[in-house]
Short mmCIF file of C-alpha atoms in Angstrom, two decimals:
data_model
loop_
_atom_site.label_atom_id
_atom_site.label_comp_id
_atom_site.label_asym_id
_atom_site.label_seq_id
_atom_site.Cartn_x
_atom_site.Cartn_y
_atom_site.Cartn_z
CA UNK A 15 0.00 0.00 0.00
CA UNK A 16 1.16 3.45 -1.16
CA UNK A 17 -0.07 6.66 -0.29
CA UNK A 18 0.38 9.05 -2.71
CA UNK A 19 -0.36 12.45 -0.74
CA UNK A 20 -0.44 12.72 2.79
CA UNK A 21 -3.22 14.79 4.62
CA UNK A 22 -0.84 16.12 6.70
CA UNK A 23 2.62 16.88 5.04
CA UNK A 24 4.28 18.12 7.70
CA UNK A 25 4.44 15.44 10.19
CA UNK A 26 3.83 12.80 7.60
CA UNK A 27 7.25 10.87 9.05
CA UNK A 28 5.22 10.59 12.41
CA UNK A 29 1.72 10.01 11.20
CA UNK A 30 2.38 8.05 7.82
CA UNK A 31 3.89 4.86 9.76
CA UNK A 32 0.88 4.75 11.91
CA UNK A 33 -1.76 4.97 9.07
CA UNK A 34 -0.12 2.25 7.33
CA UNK A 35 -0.82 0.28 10.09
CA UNK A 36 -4.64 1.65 10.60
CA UNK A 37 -4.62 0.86 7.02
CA UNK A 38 -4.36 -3.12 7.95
CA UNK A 39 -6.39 -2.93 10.61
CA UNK A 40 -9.31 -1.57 8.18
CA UNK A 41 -8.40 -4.08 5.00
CA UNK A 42 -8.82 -6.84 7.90
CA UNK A 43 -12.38 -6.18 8.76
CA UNK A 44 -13.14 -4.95 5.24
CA UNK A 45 -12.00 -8.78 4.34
CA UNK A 46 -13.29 -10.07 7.16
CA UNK A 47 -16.95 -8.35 6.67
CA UNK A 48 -16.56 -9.77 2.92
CA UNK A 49 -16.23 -13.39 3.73
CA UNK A 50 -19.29 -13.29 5.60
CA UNK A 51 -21.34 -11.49 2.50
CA UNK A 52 -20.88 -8.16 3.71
CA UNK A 53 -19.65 -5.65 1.50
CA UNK A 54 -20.61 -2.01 3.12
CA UNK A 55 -17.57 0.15 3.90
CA UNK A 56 -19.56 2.52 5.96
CA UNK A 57 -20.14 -0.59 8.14
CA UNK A 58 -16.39 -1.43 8.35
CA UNK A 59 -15.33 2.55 9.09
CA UNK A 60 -17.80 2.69 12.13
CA UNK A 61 -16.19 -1.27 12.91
CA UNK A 62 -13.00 0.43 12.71
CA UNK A 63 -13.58 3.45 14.42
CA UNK A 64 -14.78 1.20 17.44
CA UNK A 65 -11.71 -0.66 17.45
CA UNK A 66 -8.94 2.22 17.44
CA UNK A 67 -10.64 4.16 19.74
CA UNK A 68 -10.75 0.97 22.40
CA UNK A 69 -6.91 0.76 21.74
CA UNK A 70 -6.68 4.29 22.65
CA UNK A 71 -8.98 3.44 26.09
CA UNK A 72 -5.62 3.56 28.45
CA UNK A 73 -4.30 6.78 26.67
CA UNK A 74 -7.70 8.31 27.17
CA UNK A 75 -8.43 6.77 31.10
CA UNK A 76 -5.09 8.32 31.84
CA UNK A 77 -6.69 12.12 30.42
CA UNK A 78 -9.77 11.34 31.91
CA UNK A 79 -7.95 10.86 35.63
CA UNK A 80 -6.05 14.12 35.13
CA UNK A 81 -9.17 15.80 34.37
CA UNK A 82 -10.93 14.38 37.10
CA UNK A 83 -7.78 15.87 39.52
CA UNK A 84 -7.49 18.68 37.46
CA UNK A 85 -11.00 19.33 39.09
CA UNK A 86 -10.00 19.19 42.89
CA UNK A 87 -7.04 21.18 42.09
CA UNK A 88 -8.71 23.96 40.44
CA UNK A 89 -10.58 26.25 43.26
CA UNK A 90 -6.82 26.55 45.09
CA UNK A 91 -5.12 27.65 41.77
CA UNK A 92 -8.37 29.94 41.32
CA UNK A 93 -8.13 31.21 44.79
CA UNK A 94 -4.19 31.77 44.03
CA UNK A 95 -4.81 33.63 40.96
CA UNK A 96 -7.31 35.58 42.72
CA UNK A 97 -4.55 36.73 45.03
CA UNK A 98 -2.28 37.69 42.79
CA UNK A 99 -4.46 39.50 40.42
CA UNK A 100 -3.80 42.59 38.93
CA UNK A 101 0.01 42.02 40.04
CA UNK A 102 2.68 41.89 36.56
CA UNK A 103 5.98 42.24 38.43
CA UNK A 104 8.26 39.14 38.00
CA UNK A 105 8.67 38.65 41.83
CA UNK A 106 4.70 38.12 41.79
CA UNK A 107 4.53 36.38 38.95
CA UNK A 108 6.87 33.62 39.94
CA UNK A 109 5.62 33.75 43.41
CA UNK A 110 2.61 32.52 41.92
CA UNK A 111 3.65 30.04 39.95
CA UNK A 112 5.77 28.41 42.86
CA UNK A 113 1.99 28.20 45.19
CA UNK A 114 0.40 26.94 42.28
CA UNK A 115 3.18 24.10 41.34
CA UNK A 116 3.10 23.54 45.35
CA UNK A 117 -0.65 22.94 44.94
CA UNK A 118 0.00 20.15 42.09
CA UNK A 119 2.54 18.78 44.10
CA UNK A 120 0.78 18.54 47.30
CA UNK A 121 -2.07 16.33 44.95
CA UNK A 122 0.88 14.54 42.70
CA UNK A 123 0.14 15.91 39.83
CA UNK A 124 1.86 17.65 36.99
CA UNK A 125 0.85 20.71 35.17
CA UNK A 126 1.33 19.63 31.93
CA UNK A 127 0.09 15.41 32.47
CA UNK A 128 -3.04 16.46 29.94
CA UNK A 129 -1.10 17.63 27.71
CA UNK A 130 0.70 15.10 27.25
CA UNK A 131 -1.42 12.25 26.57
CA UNK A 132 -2.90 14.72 23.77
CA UNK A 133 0.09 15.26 22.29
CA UNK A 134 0.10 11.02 21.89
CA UNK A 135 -3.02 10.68 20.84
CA UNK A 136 -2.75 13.92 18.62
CA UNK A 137 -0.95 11.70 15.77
CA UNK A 138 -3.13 8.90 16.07
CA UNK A 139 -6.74 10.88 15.51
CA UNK A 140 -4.60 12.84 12.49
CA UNK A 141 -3.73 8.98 11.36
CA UNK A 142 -7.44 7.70 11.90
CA UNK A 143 -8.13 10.77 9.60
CA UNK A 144 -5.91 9.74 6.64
CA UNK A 145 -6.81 6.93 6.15
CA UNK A 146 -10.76 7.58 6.39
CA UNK A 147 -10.09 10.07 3.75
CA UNK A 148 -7.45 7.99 1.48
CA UNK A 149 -9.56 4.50 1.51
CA UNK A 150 -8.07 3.17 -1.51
CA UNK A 151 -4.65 3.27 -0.48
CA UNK A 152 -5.37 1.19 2.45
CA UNK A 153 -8.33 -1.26 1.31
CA UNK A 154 -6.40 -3.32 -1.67
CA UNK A 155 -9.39 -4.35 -3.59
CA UNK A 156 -11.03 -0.60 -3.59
CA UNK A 157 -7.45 0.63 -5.38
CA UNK A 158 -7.72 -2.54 -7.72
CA UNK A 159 -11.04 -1.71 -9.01
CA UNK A 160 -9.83 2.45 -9.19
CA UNK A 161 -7.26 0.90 -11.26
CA UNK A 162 -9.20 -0.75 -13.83
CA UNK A 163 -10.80 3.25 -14.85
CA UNK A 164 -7.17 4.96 -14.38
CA UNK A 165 -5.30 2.72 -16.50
CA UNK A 166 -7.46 3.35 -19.81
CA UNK A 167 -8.23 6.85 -18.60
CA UNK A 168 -4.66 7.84 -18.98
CA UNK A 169 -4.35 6.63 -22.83
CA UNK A 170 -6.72 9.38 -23.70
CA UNK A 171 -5.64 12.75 -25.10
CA UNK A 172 -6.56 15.64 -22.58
CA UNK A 173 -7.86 13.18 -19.98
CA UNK A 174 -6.15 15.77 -17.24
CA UNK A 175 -8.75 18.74 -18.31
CA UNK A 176 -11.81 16.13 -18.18
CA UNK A 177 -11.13 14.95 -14.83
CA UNK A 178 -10.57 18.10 -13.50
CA UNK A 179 -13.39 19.64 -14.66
CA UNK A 180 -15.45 16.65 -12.82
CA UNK A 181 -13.34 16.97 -9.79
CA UNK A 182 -14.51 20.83 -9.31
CA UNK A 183 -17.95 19.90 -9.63
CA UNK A 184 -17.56 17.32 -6.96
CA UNK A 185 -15.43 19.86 -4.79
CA UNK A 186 -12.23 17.61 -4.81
CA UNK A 187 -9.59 18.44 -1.92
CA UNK A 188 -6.47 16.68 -3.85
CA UNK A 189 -5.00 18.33 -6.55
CA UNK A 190 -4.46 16.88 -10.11
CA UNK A 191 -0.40 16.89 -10.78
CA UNK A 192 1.13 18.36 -13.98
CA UNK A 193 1.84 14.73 -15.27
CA UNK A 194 0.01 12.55 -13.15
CA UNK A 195 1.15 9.21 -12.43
CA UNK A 196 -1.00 6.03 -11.63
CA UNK A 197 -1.64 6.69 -7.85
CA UNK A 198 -2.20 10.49 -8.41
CA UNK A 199 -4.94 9.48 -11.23
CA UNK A 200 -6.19 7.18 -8.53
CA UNK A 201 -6.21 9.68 -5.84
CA UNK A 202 -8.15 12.10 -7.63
CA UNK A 203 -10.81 9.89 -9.32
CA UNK A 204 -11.34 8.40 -5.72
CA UNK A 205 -12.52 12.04 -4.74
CA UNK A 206 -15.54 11.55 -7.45
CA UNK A 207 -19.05 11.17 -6.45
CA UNK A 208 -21.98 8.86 -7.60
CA UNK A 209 -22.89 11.20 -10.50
CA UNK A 210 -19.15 11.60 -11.55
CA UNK A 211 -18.59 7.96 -13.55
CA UNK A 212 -21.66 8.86 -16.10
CA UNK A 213 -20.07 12.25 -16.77
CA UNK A 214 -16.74 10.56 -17.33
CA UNK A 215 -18.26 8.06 -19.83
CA UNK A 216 -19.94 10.59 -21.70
CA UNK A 217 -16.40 12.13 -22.48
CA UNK A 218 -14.56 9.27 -22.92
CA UNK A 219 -17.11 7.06 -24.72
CA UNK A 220 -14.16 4.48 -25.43
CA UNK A 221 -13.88 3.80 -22.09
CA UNK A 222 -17.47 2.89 -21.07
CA UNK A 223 -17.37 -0.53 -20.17
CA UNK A 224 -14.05 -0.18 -18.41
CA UNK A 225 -15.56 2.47 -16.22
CA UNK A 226 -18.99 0.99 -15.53
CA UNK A 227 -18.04 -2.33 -14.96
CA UNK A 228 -15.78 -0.61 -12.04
CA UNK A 229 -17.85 1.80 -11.01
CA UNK A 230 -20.71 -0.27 -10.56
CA UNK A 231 -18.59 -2.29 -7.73
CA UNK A 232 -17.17 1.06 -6.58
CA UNK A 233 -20.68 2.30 -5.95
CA UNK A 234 -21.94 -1.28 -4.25
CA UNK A 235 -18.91 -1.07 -1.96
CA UNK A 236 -19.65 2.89 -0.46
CA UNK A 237 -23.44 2.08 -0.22
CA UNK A 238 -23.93 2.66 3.49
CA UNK A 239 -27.89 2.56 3.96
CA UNK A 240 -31.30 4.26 2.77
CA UNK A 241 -29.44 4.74 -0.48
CA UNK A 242 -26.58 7.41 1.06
CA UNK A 243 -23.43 6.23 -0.59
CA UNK A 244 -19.91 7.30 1.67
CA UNK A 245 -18.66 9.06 -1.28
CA UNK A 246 -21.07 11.10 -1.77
CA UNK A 247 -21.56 14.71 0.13
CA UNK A 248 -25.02 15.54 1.59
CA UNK A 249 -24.69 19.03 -0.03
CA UNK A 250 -26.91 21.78 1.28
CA UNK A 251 -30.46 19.71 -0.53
CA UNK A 252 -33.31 18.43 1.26
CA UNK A 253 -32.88 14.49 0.91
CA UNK A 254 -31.35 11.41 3.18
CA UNK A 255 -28.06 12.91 3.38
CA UNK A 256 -29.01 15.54 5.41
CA UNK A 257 -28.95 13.38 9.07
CA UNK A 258 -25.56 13.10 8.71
CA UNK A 259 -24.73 16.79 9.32
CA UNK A 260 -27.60 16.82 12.18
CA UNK A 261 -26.34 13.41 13.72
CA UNK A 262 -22.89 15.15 13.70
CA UNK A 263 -23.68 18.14 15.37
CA UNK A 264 -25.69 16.40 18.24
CA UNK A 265 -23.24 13.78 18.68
CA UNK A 266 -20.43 16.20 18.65
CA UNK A 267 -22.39 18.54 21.23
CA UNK A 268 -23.03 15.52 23.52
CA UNK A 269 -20.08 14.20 23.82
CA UNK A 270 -18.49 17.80 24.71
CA UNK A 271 -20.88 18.33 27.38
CA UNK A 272 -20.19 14.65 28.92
CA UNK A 273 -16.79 15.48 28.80
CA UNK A 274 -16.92 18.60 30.45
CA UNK A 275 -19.07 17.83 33.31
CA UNK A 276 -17.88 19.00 36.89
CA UNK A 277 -16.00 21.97 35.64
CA UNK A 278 -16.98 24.94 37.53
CA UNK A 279 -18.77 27.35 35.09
CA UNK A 280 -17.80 30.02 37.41
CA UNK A 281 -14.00 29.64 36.16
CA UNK A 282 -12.90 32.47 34.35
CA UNK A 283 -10.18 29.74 33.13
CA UNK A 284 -13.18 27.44 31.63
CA UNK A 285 -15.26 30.52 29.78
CA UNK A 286 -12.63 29.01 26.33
CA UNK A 287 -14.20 25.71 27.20
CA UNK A 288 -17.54 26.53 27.05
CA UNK A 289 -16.98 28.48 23.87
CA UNK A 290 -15.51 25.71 22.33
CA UNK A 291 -18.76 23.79 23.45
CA UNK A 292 -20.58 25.14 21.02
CA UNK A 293 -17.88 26.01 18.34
CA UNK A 294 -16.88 22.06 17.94
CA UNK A 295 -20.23 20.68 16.87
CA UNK A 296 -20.71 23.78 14.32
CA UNK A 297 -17.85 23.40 12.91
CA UNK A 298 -18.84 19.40 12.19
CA UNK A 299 -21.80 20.31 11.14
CA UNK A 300 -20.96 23.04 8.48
CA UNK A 301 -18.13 20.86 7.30
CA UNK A 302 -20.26 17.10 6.93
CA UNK A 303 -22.64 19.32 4.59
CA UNK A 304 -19.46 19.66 1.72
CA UNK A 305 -17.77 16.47 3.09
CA UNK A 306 -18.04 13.22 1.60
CA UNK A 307 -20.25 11.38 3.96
CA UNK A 308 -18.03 8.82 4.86
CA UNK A 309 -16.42 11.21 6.90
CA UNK A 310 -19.29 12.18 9.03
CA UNK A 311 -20.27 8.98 9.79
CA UNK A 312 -16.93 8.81 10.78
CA UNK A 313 -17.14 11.79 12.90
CA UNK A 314 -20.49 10.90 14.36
CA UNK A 315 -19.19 6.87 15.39
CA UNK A 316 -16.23 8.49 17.02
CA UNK A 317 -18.72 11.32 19.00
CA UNK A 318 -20.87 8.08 19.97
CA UNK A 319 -18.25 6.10 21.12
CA UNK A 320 -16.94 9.33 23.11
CA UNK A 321 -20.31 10.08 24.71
CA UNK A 322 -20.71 6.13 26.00
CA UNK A 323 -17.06 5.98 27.25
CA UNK A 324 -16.97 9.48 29.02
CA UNK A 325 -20.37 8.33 30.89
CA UNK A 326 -18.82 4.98 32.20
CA UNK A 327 -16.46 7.18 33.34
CA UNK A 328 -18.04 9.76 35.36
CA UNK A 329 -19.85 6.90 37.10
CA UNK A 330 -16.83 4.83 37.81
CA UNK A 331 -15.03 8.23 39.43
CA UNK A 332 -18.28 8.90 41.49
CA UNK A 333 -17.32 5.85 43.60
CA UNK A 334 -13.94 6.10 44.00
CA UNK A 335 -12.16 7.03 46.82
CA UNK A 336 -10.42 10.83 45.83
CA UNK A 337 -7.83 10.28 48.63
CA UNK A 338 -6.68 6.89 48.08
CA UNK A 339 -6.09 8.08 44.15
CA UNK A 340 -4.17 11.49 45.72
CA UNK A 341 -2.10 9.16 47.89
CA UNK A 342 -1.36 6.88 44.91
CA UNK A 343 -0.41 9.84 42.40
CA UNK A 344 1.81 10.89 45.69
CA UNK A 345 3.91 7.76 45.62
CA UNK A 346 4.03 7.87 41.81
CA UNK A 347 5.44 11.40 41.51
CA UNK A 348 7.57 10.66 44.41
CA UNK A 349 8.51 7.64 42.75
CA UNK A 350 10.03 10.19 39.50
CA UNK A 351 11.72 12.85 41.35
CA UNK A 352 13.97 9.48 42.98
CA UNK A 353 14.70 9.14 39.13
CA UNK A 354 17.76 11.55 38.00
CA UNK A 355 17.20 13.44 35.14
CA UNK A 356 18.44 13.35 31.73
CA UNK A 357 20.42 16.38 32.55
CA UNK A 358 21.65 14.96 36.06
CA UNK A 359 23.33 12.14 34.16
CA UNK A 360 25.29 14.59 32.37
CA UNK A 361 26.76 16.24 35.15
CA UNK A 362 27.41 13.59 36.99
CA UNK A 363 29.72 12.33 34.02
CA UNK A 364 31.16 15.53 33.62
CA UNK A 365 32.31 15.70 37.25
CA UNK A 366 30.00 18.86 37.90
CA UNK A 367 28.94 19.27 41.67
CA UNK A 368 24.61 19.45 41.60
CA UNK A 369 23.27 21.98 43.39
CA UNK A 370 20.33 21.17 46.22
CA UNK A 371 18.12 23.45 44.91
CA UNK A 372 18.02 22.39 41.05
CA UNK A 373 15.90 19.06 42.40
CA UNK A 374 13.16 21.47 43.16
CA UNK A 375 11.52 24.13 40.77
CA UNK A 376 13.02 26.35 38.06
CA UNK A 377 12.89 29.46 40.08
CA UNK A 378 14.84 27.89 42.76
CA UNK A 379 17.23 27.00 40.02
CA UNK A 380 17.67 30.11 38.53
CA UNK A 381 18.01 31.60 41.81
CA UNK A 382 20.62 29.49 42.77
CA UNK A 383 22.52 30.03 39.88
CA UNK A 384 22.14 33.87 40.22
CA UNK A 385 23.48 33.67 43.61
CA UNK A 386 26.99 31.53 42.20
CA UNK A 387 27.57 34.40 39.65
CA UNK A 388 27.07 37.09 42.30
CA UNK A 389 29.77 35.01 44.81
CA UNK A 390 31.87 34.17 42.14
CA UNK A 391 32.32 37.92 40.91
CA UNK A 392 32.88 39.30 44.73
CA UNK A 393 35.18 36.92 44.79
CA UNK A 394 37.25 37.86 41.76
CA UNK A 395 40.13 40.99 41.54
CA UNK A 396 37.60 43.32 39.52
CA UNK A 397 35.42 45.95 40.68
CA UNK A 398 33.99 45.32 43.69
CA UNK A 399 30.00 45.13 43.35
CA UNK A 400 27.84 43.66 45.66
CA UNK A 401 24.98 41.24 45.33
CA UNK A 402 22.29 43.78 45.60
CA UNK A 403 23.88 46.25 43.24
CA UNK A 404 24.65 43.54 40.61
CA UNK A 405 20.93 43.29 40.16
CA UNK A 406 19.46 46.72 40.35
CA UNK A 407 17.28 47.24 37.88
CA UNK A 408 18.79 49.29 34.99
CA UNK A 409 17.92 52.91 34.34
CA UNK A 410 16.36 54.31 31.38
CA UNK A 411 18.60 56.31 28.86
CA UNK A 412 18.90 60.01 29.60
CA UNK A 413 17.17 60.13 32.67
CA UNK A 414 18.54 61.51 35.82
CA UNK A 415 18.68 57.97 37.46
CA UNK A 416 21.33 57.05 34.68
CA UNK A 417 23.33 60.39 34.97
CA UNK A 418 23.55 59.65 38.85
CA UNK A 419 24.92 56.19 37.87
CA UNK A 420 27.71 57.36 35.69
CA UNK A 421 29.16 60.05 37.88
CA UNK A 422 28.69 57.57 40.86
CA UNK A 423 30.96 55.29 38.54
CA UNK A 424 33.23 57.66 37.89
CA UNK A 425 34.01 58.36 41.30
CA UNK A 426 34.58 54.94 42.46
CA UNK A 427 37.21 54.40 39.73
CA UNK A 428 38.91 57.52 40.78
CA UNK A 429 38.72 56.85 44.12
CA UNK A 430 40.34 53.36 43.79
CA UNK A 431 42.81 54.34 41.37
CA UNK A 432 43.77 56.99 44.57
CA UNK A 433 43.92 53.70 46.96
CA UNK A 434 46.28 52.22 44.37
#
């Protein structure tokens, strides 16, 4: 299996590994479905949906703890912020960091444990993605039959202005290269609709049988139920089509509200989230209207599936015991800070003493390394400048304040060139 353009060039080194092996996962049950007499790839994308998104179950009961701590921790950090509101000097600023790492700490937390298990799971939806929206390049017998109308397409003069022309009228996302090859052919004719194949025929009458014998099996394959076919877009018409947009948008909305419930609304912090509430399922919904409908029912299985899990969920948390799971995140992050750092390592090997304070926050760090420059330079043959002095904040240009400082320099050079 080759995919010809990644959805998502950028980190296509991380995500195109991944979606290769999504794409085996999906030709399985597509295979599997078709032993039995089923041939319905809508069926085998919800199938598949279903089965990543239980393989992601320990990523996402890892988020769903953090969350669920996240929500304990959050009316001290509010109360913090409260404090130090208003204040935007650097001594309050990291005074308020240091209370609100201290109240993580003091529940064994990190700051940035959600973010992290997004950050895995990030390239693994963008994956899931791909290869909903590339089927052919993962389901062998869909690119076989795709191959049977590319190969004779491409023997006929101007075929690249035809096809294009059909594309646009089925809003195609992948563009057409200057000289296609095979796959790109592929790629783009996959983007056609139901409607497309006649229109090709009628300008490429050579071709016919080719293209209906394909198309016919094409068609029979994307046939999802009530006659919507997965490759084609509901559009903004009144007909079948339209429940995917509307299951979308419900299903989307759902499963953000399960997901957010608990927060405190009162949380300036959580007035984004509740934005994004409503943002989310608009979004799916104005998109599934221009989208081929494969990838709304995609959307919609993978809301479902959300809404069902993040349910279980709050239930299961409602009976457990908050400080057994504090006492247990406790030993764990006690647990890491016995572990040296990569950076520890490092200076162990180079022979470099560790300083008491670098096991404990940044600031403390900093500070500690502020303090060894300030020793170190009383300690040296040069001017003699004192801790305090070292870090006075510097004066603006031209002002008095800076005039003061220069004639008070000059007069401590003269004075110890007179001790000399």
């Amino acid at each position: 299996m080759f995919l010809v353009q990644s959805s998502f060039p950028i980190l296509a080194f991380i995500i195109d590994p991944i979606a290769k092996l999504m794409g085996i996962i999906l030709n399985l049950i597509f295979e599997g479905l078709s032993a039995v007499g089923i041939v319905n790839m809508g069926l085998c994308i919800i199938i598949f949906t279903i089965v990543i998104k239980l393989l992601m179950l320990p990523m996402t009961i890892k988020q769903t703890k953090f969350s669920k701590m996240s929500q304990l921790v959050q009316p001290e950090i509010t109360k913090i912020q409260k404090k130090y509101q208003g204040k935007t000097d650097n001594a309050s600023m990291m005074k308020q960091q240091e209370e609100i790492q201290a109240v993580y700490d003091k529940y064994g937390i990190s700051m940035s444990g959600g973010c992290l298990q997004m950050f895995i799971q990030l390239p693994i939806l963008m994956a899931l993605f791909q290869v909903i929206r590339n089927l052919p390049f993962y389901i062998p017998r869909l690119k076989e039959l795709y191959t049977q109308i590319a190969e004779p397409l491409m023997q006929q003069k101007g075929f690249e202005e035809v096809i294009v022309t059909i594309g646009e009228k089925a809003q195609a996302v992948y563009k057409l290269a200057e000289n296609p090859a095979l796959d790109n052919v592929i790629a783009y004719i996959s983007q056609f609709r139901t409607g497309s194949w006649a229109a090709l025929t009628e300008a490429f009458p050579s071709i016919t049988e080719a293209v209906n014998g394909a198309s016919a099996q094409i068609i029979e394959i994307n046939n999802f139920f009530a006659g919507i076919n997965i490759a084609d877009a509901p559009g903004f018409r009144v007909s079948v089509y339209l429940i995917i947009p509307i299951l979308a948008f419900l299903t989307q909305w759902l499963a953000m509200k399960t997901m957010n419930m608990g927060n405190d609304e009162n949380n300036p912090a959580n007035s984004m989230t509740k934005s994004m509430n409503m943002m989310m399922p608009i979004m799916s919904l104005v998109m599934c209207f221009s989208f081929p409908a494969g990838l709304g029912i995609y959307w919609i299985m993978t809301a479902v599936f959300q809404i069902f899990q993040q349910i279980i969920m709050n239930k299961y948390y409602e009976t457990v015991d908050m400080d057994k799971l504090i006492a247990e995140n406790m030993e764990k992050a006690s647990k890491k800070k016995k572990k040296k750092t990569f950076t520890q390592k490092l200076m162990e090997k180079a022979g470099m003493e560790q300083p008491p304070e670098a096991a404990g926050s940044i600031n403390s760090a900093a500070a500690t390394k502020t303090k060894n420059y300030a020793r170190n330079y009383d300690n040296s043959k040069a001017d003699e400048i004192s801790y305090s002095s070292a870090n006075a904040p510097k004066a603006k240009p031209g002002s008095l304040a800076e005039k003061a400082g220069l004639v008070r320099e000059y007069n401590e050079r003269n004075n110890k060139g007179g001790r000399r």
